[in-house]
Amino acid sequence: MFDLFFKSISDLWSDSGLLALFTGDGWKNIVMIAVSCLLIYLAIAKQYEPLLLLPIAFGMLLVNLPLGGVMDYPKMVLEPIANLEKFDAATHFQEVKLMLEDGNVAHFFINNQSKEYANGGLLYYLYQGVKLGIYPPLIFLGIGCMTDFAPLIANPKSFLLGAAAQAGIFITFIGAVALGFTNQEAASIAIIGGADGPTAIYTTGKLAAHLLGPIAVAAYSYMALVPVIQPPIMKALTTKKERAVVMGQLRPVSKIEKIIFPIVVTLVVCLLVPSATPLIGMLMLGNLFKESGVVDRLVKTAQNELMNIVTIFLGVTVGATASAERFLTLQTLSIVALGLCAFCVGTAAGVLFGKLMYVFTGGKVNPLIGSAGVSAVPMAARVSQKVGAKENPTNFLLMHAMGPNVAGVIGSGVAAGVLISFFAK
Amino acid sequence: MGIDWALVASVVITGLVVVFLALIILIVAVSIIGKIFTAIDNKKKAPQTDDKSITNVSESTKSDSTEVVLEVSSEDDSDEVVAVITAAIAAVMQAEGNKKPFVIKSVKRVSGVRNVWNQAGLIENTQTL
């Protein structure tokens, strides 16, 4: 009686994750659990992009619980079919044909009755949406429904600032290659400079899926830190006089223009950079939904329910890629450093291009709106507004900064398309 | 494994050129569309504003019964702006059923600083975006 009890207790103990935590490489999992708890703290207490950081951090926690198996691959057991004529498909065994090199065909069946056969973990299946590049475009659909491109349509020159701020991506690419990353990895790290979470995840999923965890954490952390990172760079690169420039009022934009805009952007961008089609196409579809004014139900679903569901799946599964053996490496530190560099260079390039526009327009453009070109909608535009308001409290740059801000989303989509077309296998 | 710097340079240059090219094409496209629609809008609006506002203004200058005084005039207000303000007042008065003719004696720009409540409202709006 007691023997049985002790045996079952000891079996339970030897099968428990707790034992695994304290044996072998279990300490790495403990470190990762601590990291995920820190991220949960940042998401809740400091509200750093909580909508994504919280699921990411919890996904990280889940995947680092030993033996939990939430990200385990499915295990299939293939058995050769001994007698093909007697094999009955109605027994629910799936038949697999293998084409051999010598031209013969070997017949197997998937034996789902075998002890070795196992389904994958829950998050493994949800993760396929990231791996196959499904979730980020769906999030872009929602973003498109929520974005007002009117400031950009009223002042199309803002597109230039959105393009200039992408310089951070390409400069960082050089740095990442120099630090020894492969071209695919370097391109994925560099895209952090686009300050656009879905774009970064989409590109990394296509090019270097093993780096998804650190890149997503770096991208979302820096996006949350935009109000801390950008102002010193903006102030260092501009004079007091430039920061105080009051910009003229934007012209009103007609409804037809707003409807034509997403169609034109789709045609131009997708014909020029076909690999940017999933991202830009969905962004513009969402925007067309919104501006058309005839599909309110679809707009509501895309920007609320659908986007929230996808955000949960995306966050948890991206976090779940950050297993100890992948995350606790020197590479992660390099990625964090390079991501910061990408952000800073992007901001600086935007502001410097803004200064150029200030000179060419005879002082009509406030260079501060250039920093909003790094996307990070609408945080970066709010930073331009706040830094401008410090020089002149009655100066409202927000709407002017929204132009480069939304142009930055399109710009980083194009940049991602270019990198994918170069390096996708 | 050596680094292929030629490839890196080509990625950087191609990337920047393509991003700028795509967005410059968009600038041209959006500007053209914008100009076309502004022109169409102007054509549509022109005949409507001509009829009503001008008759109102001319009526008001002939008679001298009601006087709407908007403080002292400032030198940089162009005639167009005065005409627009006149038309706006005429429209409001008509909407309120006040058919008496009026005279605008002067138009004055108030100080650029917003009052406390407007300021608070604006700051609140911009911060909660």
Tab-separated table of C-alpha atoms in Angstrom, chain A residues 30-347:
chain	number	residue	atom	x	y	z
A	30	ILE	CA	14.941	29.560	-14.916
A	31	VAL	CA	16.756	32.569	-16.410
A	32	MET	CA	14.204	32.740	-19.228
A	33	ILE	CA	11.303	32.549	-16.776
A	34	ALA	CA	12.885	35.484	-14.932
A	35	VAL	CA	13.240	37.391	-18.227
A	36	SER	CA	9.606	36.725	-19.100
A	37	CYS	CA	8.507	37.892	-15.640
A	38	LEU	CA	10.513	41.096	-16.178
A	39	LEU	CA	8.759	41.632	-19.527
A	40	ILE	CA	5.368	40.966	-17.918
A	41	TYR	CA	6.269	43.596	-15.312
A	42	LEU	CA	7.264	46.093	-18.039
A	43	ALA	CA	4.045	45.422	-19.937
A	44	ILE	CA	1.772	45.822	-16.900
A	45	ALA	CA	3.514	48.339	-14.644
A	46	LYS	CA	5.233	50.464	-17.288
A	47	GLN	CA	2.679	49.795	-20.044
A	48	TYR	CA	5.350	49.191	-22.709
A	49	GLU	CA	3.210	48.156	-25.703
A	50	PRO	CA	1.172	45.918	-23.348
A	51	LEU	CA	-1.124	44.591	-26.083
A	52	LEU	CA	1.779	42.703	-27.609
A	53	LEU	CA	4.423	42.551	-24.927
A	54	LEU	CA	2.125	40.817	-22.470
A	55	PRO	CA	1.218	37.861	-24.728
A	56	ILE	CA	4.835	37.690	-25.969
A	57	ALA	CA	6.148	37.549	-22.409
A	58	PHE	CA	3.637	34.892	-21.397
A	59	GLY	CA	4.405	32.823	-24.490
A	60	MET	CA	8.032	32.996	-23.416
A	61	LEU	CA	7.084	31.787	-19.960
A	62	LEU	CA	5.047	28.868	-21.336
A	63	VAL	CA	7.715	27.595	-23.694
A	64	ASN	CA	10.343	27.629	-20.963
A	65	LEU	CA	8.393	25.380	-18.631
A	66	PRO	CA	10.185	22.043	-19.086
A	67	LEU	CA	8.135	19.141	-20.450
A	68	GLY	CA	5.161	21.418	-21.146
A	69	GLY	CA	5.626	20.738	-24.838
A	70	VAL	CA	3.543	23.693	-26.062
A	71	MET	CA	5.846	24.194	-29.056
A	72	ASP	CA	6.632	20.528	-29.758
A	73	TYR	CA	6.650	19.345	-33.345
A	74	PRO	CA	4.124	16.666	-34.250
A	75	LYS	CA	5.682	13.225	-34.527
A	76	MET	CA	4.577	11.007	-37.375
A	77	VAL	CA	5.182	7.330	-37.740
A	78	LEU	CA	5.489	6.076	-41.300
A	79	GLU	CA	5.171	2.360	-41.829
A	80	PRO	CA	5.688	0.638	-45.134
A	81	ILE	CA	2.574	-0.853	-46.639
A	82	ALA	CA	3.339	-4.526	-46.909
A	83	ASN	CA	0.597	-5.467	-49.302
A	84	LEU	CA	-0.733	-2.577	-51.326
A	85	GLU	CA	-3.736	-4.460	-52.674
A	86	LYS	CA	-4.911	-5.387	-49.216
A	87	PHE	CA	-4.373	-1.871	-47.835
A	88	ASP	CA	-7.725	-0.391	-47.022
A	89	ALA	CA	-7.901	3.396	-47.042
A	90	ALA	CA	-11.110	3.164	-45.053
A	91	THR	CA	-9.108	2.208	-41.966
A	92	HIS	CA	-8.335	5.918	-41.634
A	93	PHE	CA	-4.652	5.483	-42.227
A	94	GLN	CA	-3.309	8.201	-44.422
A	95	GLU	CA	-1.306	6.940	-47.347
A	96	VAL	CA	2.049	8.526	-48.228
A	97	LYS	CA	3.831	7.978	-51.518
A	98	LEU	CA	7.567	8.483	-51.661
A	99	MET	CA	9.112	9.024	-55.057
A	100	LEU	CA	12.483	7.330	-54.981
A	101	GLU	CA	15.516	8.377	-56.984
A	102	ASP	CA	15.406	5.290	-59.133
A	103	GLY	CA	11.928	6.203	-60.331
A	104	ASN	CA	10.081	3.682	-58.157
A	105	VAL	CA	7.347	4.668	-55.735
A	106	ALA	CA	7.365	3.462	-52.140
A	107	HIS	CA	4.059	3.291	-50.284
A	108	PHE	CA	3.791	4.125	-46.591
A	109	PHE	CA	0.962	4.838	-44.254
A	110	ILE	CA	0.867	7.183	-41.296
A	111	ASN	CA	0.274	4.986	-38.301
A	112	ASN	CA	-1.592	7.190	-35.871
A	113	GLN	CA	-2.195	4.217	-33.572
A	114	SER	CA	1.525	3.883	-32.894
A	115	LYS	CA	2.848	4.830	-29.461
A	116	GLU	CA	5.455	7.064	-31.090
A	117	TYR	CA	2.802	9.087	-32.928
A	118	ALA	CA	2.104	12.445	-31.240
A	119	ASN	CA	0.321	15.612	-32.145
A	120	GLY	CA	2.261	18.876	-31.906
A	121	GLY	CA	1.936	21.334	-29.036
A	122	LEU	CA	-0.877	23.884	-29.001
A	123	LEU	CA	1.374	26.817	-29.778
A	124	TYR	CA	3.142	24.859	-32.534
A	125	TYR	CA	-0.049	24.886	-34.575
A	126	LEU	CA	-0.856	28.519	-33.807
A	127	TYR	CA	2.740	29.376	-34.716
A	128	GLN	CA	2.162	28.255	-38.302
A	129	GLY	CA	0.342	31.563	-38.839
A	130	VAL	CA	3.579	33.388	-38.088
A	131	LYS	CA	5.793	30.970	-39.982
A	132	LEU	CA	3.658	31.040	-43.105
A	133	GLY	CA	3.323	34.831	-42.954
A	134	ILE	CA	-0.431	34.903	-42.273
A	135	TYR	CA	-0.801	36.909	-39.048
A	136	PRO	CA	1.232	40.057	-39.852
A	137	PRO	CA	-0.764	40.855	-43.027
A	138	LEU	CA	-4.015	40.301	-41.074
A	139	ILE	CA	-2.819	42.788	-38.470
A	140	PHE	CA	-2.024	45.174	-41.308
A	141	LEU	CA	-5.628	44.763	-42.477
A	142	GLY	CA	-6.792	46.048	-39.086
A	143	ILE	CA	-4.215	48.828	-39.071
A	144	GLY	CA	-5.427	49.888	-42.526
A	145	CYS	CA	-8.964	50.175	-41.148
A	146	MET	CA	-7.729	52.456	-38.387
A	147	THR	CA	-5.349	54.642	-40.380
A	148	ASP	CA	-6.318	57.998	-41.785
A	149	PHE	CA	-4.072	58.784	-44.733
A	150	ALA	CA	-5.573	62.274	-45.189
A	151	PRO	CA	-2.513	64.146	-43.798
A	152	LEU	CA	-0.345	62.257	-46.289
A	153	ILE	CA	-2.724	62.902	-49.201
A	154	ALA	CA	-2.901	66.602	-48.278
A	155	ASN	CA	0.896	66.858	-48.178
A	156	PRO	CA	2.329	64.107	-50.418
A	157	LYS	CA	5.884	65.414	-49.886
A	158	SER	CA	5.690	63.662	-46.495
A	159	PHE	CA	6.363	60.444	-48.424
A	160	LEU	CA	9.988	61.573	-48.750
A	161	LEU	CA	10.390	61.686	-44.975
A	162	GLY	CA	8.845	58.231	-44.703
A	163	ALA	CA	11.418	56.988	-47.225
A	164	ALA	CA	14.391	58.763	-45.631
A	165	ALA	CA	13.743	57.218	-42.229
A	166	GLN	CA	14.160	53.754	-43.781
A	167	ALA	CA	17.890	54.505	-44.118
A	168	GLY	CA	18.216	53.092	-40.601
A	169	ILE	CA	17.244	49.671	-41.939
A	170	PHE	CA	19.895	49.558	-44.631
A	171	ILE	CA	22.698	51.086	-42.537
A	172	THR	CA	22.023	48.526	-39.799
A	173	PHE	CA	22.087	45.762	-42.398
A	174	ILE	CA	25.750	46.655	-43.047
A	175	GLY	CA	26.477	46.598	-39.300
A	176	ALA	CA	24.788	43.228	-38.802
A	177	VAL	CA	26.693	41.628	-41.680
A	178	ALA	CA	29.938	43.047	-40.274
A	179	LEU	CA	29.143	41.466	-36.883
A	180	GLY	CA	28.999	38.053	-38.534
A	181	PHE	CA	25.279	37.498	-39.079
A	182	THR	CA	24.237	35.805	-42.302
A	183	ASN	CA	22.559	37.989	-44.922
A	184	GLN	CA	19.109	36.620	-44.006
A	185	GLU	CA	19.668	37.221	-40.303
A	186	ALA	CA	21.117	40.685	-40.939
A	187	ALA	CA	18.103	41.665	-43.050
A	188	SER	CA	15.715	40.502	-40.310
A	189	ILE	CA	17.601	42.423	-37.627
A	190	ALA	CA	17.837	45.542	-39.764
A	191	ILE	CA	14.074	45.665	-40.299
A	192	ILE	CA	13.717	46.541	-36.581
A	193	GLY	CA	14.674	50.042	-37.797
A	194	GLY	CA	11.362	50.187	-39.647
A	195	ALA	CA	9.773	50.459	-36.171
A	196	ASP	CA	6.902	48.372	-37.382
A	197	GLY	CA	6.188	45.202	-35.418
A	198	PRO	CA	4.164	43.217	-37.988
A	199	THR	CA	6.663	44.067	-40.762
A	200	ALA	CA	9.589	42.954	-38.581
A	201	ILE	CA	7.843	39.689	-37.675
A	202	TYR	CA	6.789	39.031	-41.272
A	203	THR	CA	10.306	39.574	-42.620
A	204	THR	CA	11.958	37.551	-39.868
A	205	GLY	CA	9.422	34.729	-40.285
A	206	LYS	CA	10.363	34.548	-43.971
A	207	LEU	CA	14.129	34.974	-43.641
A	208	ALA	CA	15.367	33.882	-40.216
A	209	ALA	CA	12.547	32.363	-38.163
A	210	HIS	CA	14.967	31.192	-35.449
A	211	LEU	CA	15.549	34.849	-34.475
A	212	LEU	CA	11.856	35.730	-34.119
A	213	GLY	CA	11.928	35.899	-30.317
A	214	PRO	CA	14.788	38.353	-29.793
A	215	ILE	CA	13.819	40.464	-32.828
A	216	ALA	CA	10.168	40.793	-31.776
A	217	VAL	CA	11.136	41.660	-28.198
A	218	ALA	CA	13.690	44.235	-29.401
A	219	ALA	CA	11.287	45.761	-31.953
A	220	TYR	CA	8.379	46.140	-29.539
A	221	SER	CA	10.564	47.333	-26.667
A	222	TYR	CA	12.121	50.062	-28.784
A	223	MET	CA	8.742	51.076	-30.169
A	224	ALA	CA	7.595	51.542	-26.582
A	225	LEU	CA	10.748	53.513	-25.869
A	226	VAL	CA	10.280	55.916	-28.816
A	227	PRO	CA	9.506	58.840	-26.451
A	228	VAL	CA	12.819	58.200	-24.684
A	229	ILE	CA	15.039	57.376	-27.679
A	230	GLN	CA	13.947	59.997	-30.202
A	231	PRO	CA	13.866	63.420	-28.449
A	232	PRO	CA	17.632	63.670	-27.689
A	233	ILE	CA	18.463	62.844	-31.328
A	234	MET	CA	15.850	65.317	-32.593
A	235	LYS	CA	17.157	68.084	-30.358
A	236	ALA	CA	20.798	67.405	-31.178
A	237	LEU	CA	20.215	67.652	-34.926
A	238	THR	CA	17.964	70.734	-35.045
A	239	THR	CA	18.286	74.380	-34.031
A	240	LYS	CA	15.801	76.186	-31.793
A	241	LYS	CA	14.646	78.211	-34.796
A	242	GLU	CA	13.948	75.073	-36.856
A	243	ARG	CA	12.006	73.432	-34.020
A	244	ALA	CA	9.800	76.501	-33.652
A	245	VAL	CA	8.626	76.511	-37.293
A	246	VAL	CA	4.834	76.677	-37.477
A	247	MET	CA	3.544	74.818	-40.532
A	248	GLY	CA	0.611	76.003	-42.661
A	249	GLN	CA	-2.777	74.336	-42.352
A	250	LEU	CA	-3.331	71.190	-44.405
A	251	ARG	CA	-5.911	71.308	-47.175
A	252	PRO	CA	-9.104	69.316	-46.703
A	253	VAL	CA	-9.076	65.998	-48.580
A	254	SER	CA	-12.150	64.833	-50.485
A	255	LYS	CA	-13.693	61.411	-49.972
A	256	ILE	CA	-12.979	60.329	-53.542
A	257	GLU	CA	-9.270	61.060	-53.066
A	258	LYS	CA	-9.269	58.959	-49.910
A	259	ILE	CA	-10.909	56.093	-51.804
A	260	ILE	CA	-8.527	56.299	-54.773
A	261	PHE	CA	-5.419	56.483	-52.534
A	262	PRO	CA	-5.311	52.842	-51.341
A	263	ILE	CA	-5.905	51.598	-54.880
A	264	VAL	CA	-3.097	53.747	-56.291
A	265	VAL	CA	-0.674	52.741	-53.514
A	266	THR	CA	-1.460	49.058	-54.056
A	267	LEU	CA	-0.904	49.327	-57.797
A	268	VAL	CA	2.348	51.293	-57.531
A	269	VAL	CA	3.964	49.418	-54.640
A	270	CYS	CA	2.867	45.907	-55.531
A	271	LEU	CA	3.871	46.253	-59.169
A	272	LEU	CA	7.259	47.709	-58.218
A	273	VAL	CA	8.028	45.388	-55.276
A	274	PRO	CA	5.839	42.270	-55.650
A	275	SER	CA	7.141	40.687	-52.442
A	276	ALA	CA	5.620	43.582	-50.444
A	277	THR	CA	2.154	42.635	-51.763
A	278	PRO	CA	0.883	40.681	-48.713
A	279	LEU	CA	1.683	43.526	-46.299
A	280	ILE	CA	0.847	46.583	-48.390
A	281	GLY	CA	-2.078	44.837	-50.100
A	282	MET	CA	-3.794	44.017	-46.810
A	283	LEU	CA	-3.002	47.460	-45.338
A	284	MET	CA	-4.623	49.130	-48.304
A	285	LEU	CA	-7.566	46.702	-48.368
A	286	GLY	CA	-8.296	47.688	-44.763
A	287	ASN	CA	-8.028	51.350	-45.662
A	288	LEU	CA	-10.332	50.926	-48.656
A	289	PHE	CA	-12.877	49.216	-46.354
A	290	LYS	CA	-12.736	52.253	-44.067
A	291	GLU	CA	-12.833	54.977	-46.698
A	292	SER	CA	-15.479	53.356	-48.887
A	293	GLY	CA	-17.973	53.793	-46.059
A	294	VAL	CA	-20.121	50.905	-47.335
A	295	VAL	CA	-18.731	47.970	-45.342
A	296	ASP	CA	-18.951	49.189	-41.763
A	297	ARG	CA	-19.426	45.638	-40.449
A	298	LEU	CA	-16.213	44.444	-42.084
A	299	VAL	CA	-14.321	47.488	-40.785
A	300	LYS	CA	-15.504	46.817	-37.251
A	301	THR	CA	-14.517	43.155	-37.451
A	302	ALA	CA	-11.128	43.812	-39.030
A	303	GLN	CA	-10.096	46.511	-36.588
A	304	ASN	CA	-11.534	44.940	-33.445
A	305	GLU	CA	-12.302	41.225	-33.207
A	306	LEU	CA	-10.073	39.915	-35.999
A	307	MET	CA	-7.130	42.100	-35.038
A	308	ASN	CA	-7.446	41.235	-31.357
A	309	ILE	CA	-7.622	37.507	-32.047
A	310	VAL	CA	-4.628	37.634	-34.369
A	311	THR	CA	-2.713	39.799	-31.879
A	312	ILE	CA	-3.183	37.161	-29.190
A	313	PHE	CA	-2.037	34.336	-31.492
A	314	LEU	CA	0.872	36.357	-32.848
A	315	GLY	CA	2.056	37.553	-29.458
A	316	VAL	CA	1.931	34.225	-27.666
A	317	THR	CA	3.538	32.247	-30.476
A	318	VAL	CA	6.286	34.780	-31.173
A	319	GLY	CA	7.066	34.708	-27.462
A	320	ALA	CA	7.064	30.926	-27.616
A	321	THR	CA	9.919	30.964	-30.143
A	322	ALA	CA	12.144	32.404	-27.404
A	323	SER	CA	13.236	29.118	-25.886
A	324	ALA	CA	16.278	29.196	-23.618
A	325	GLU	CA	18.674	27.639	-26.118
A	326	ARG	CA	17.702	30.172	-28.776
A	327	PHE	CA	17.389	33.273	-26.606
A	328	LEU	CA	20.279	33.009	-24.149
A	329	THR	CA	23.032	33.617	-26.660
A	330	LEU	CA	25.419	36.448	-27.394
A	331	GLN	CA	23.496	36.916	-30.647
A	332	THR	CA	20.537	38.243	-28.658
A	333	LEU	CA	22.673	41.003	-27.149
A	334	SER	CA	23.980	41.928	-30.612
A	335	ILE	CA	20.395	42.022	-31.909
A	336	VAL	CA	19.310	44.334	-29.084
A	337	ALA	CA	22.271	46.651	-29.764
A	338	LEU	CA	21.764	46.616	-33.545
A	339	GLY	CA	18.041	47.250	-33.135
A	340	LEU	CA	18.763	50.372	-31.101
A	341	CYS	CA	21.258	51.486	-33.727
A	342	ALA	CA	18.640	50.942	-36.460
A	343	PHE	CA	16.111	53.045	-34.561
A	344	CYS	CA	18.552	55.893	-33.905
A	345	VAL	CA	19.872	56.016	-37.478
A	346	GLY	CA	16.311	55.955	-38.844
A	347	THR	CA	15.285	58.843	-36.584
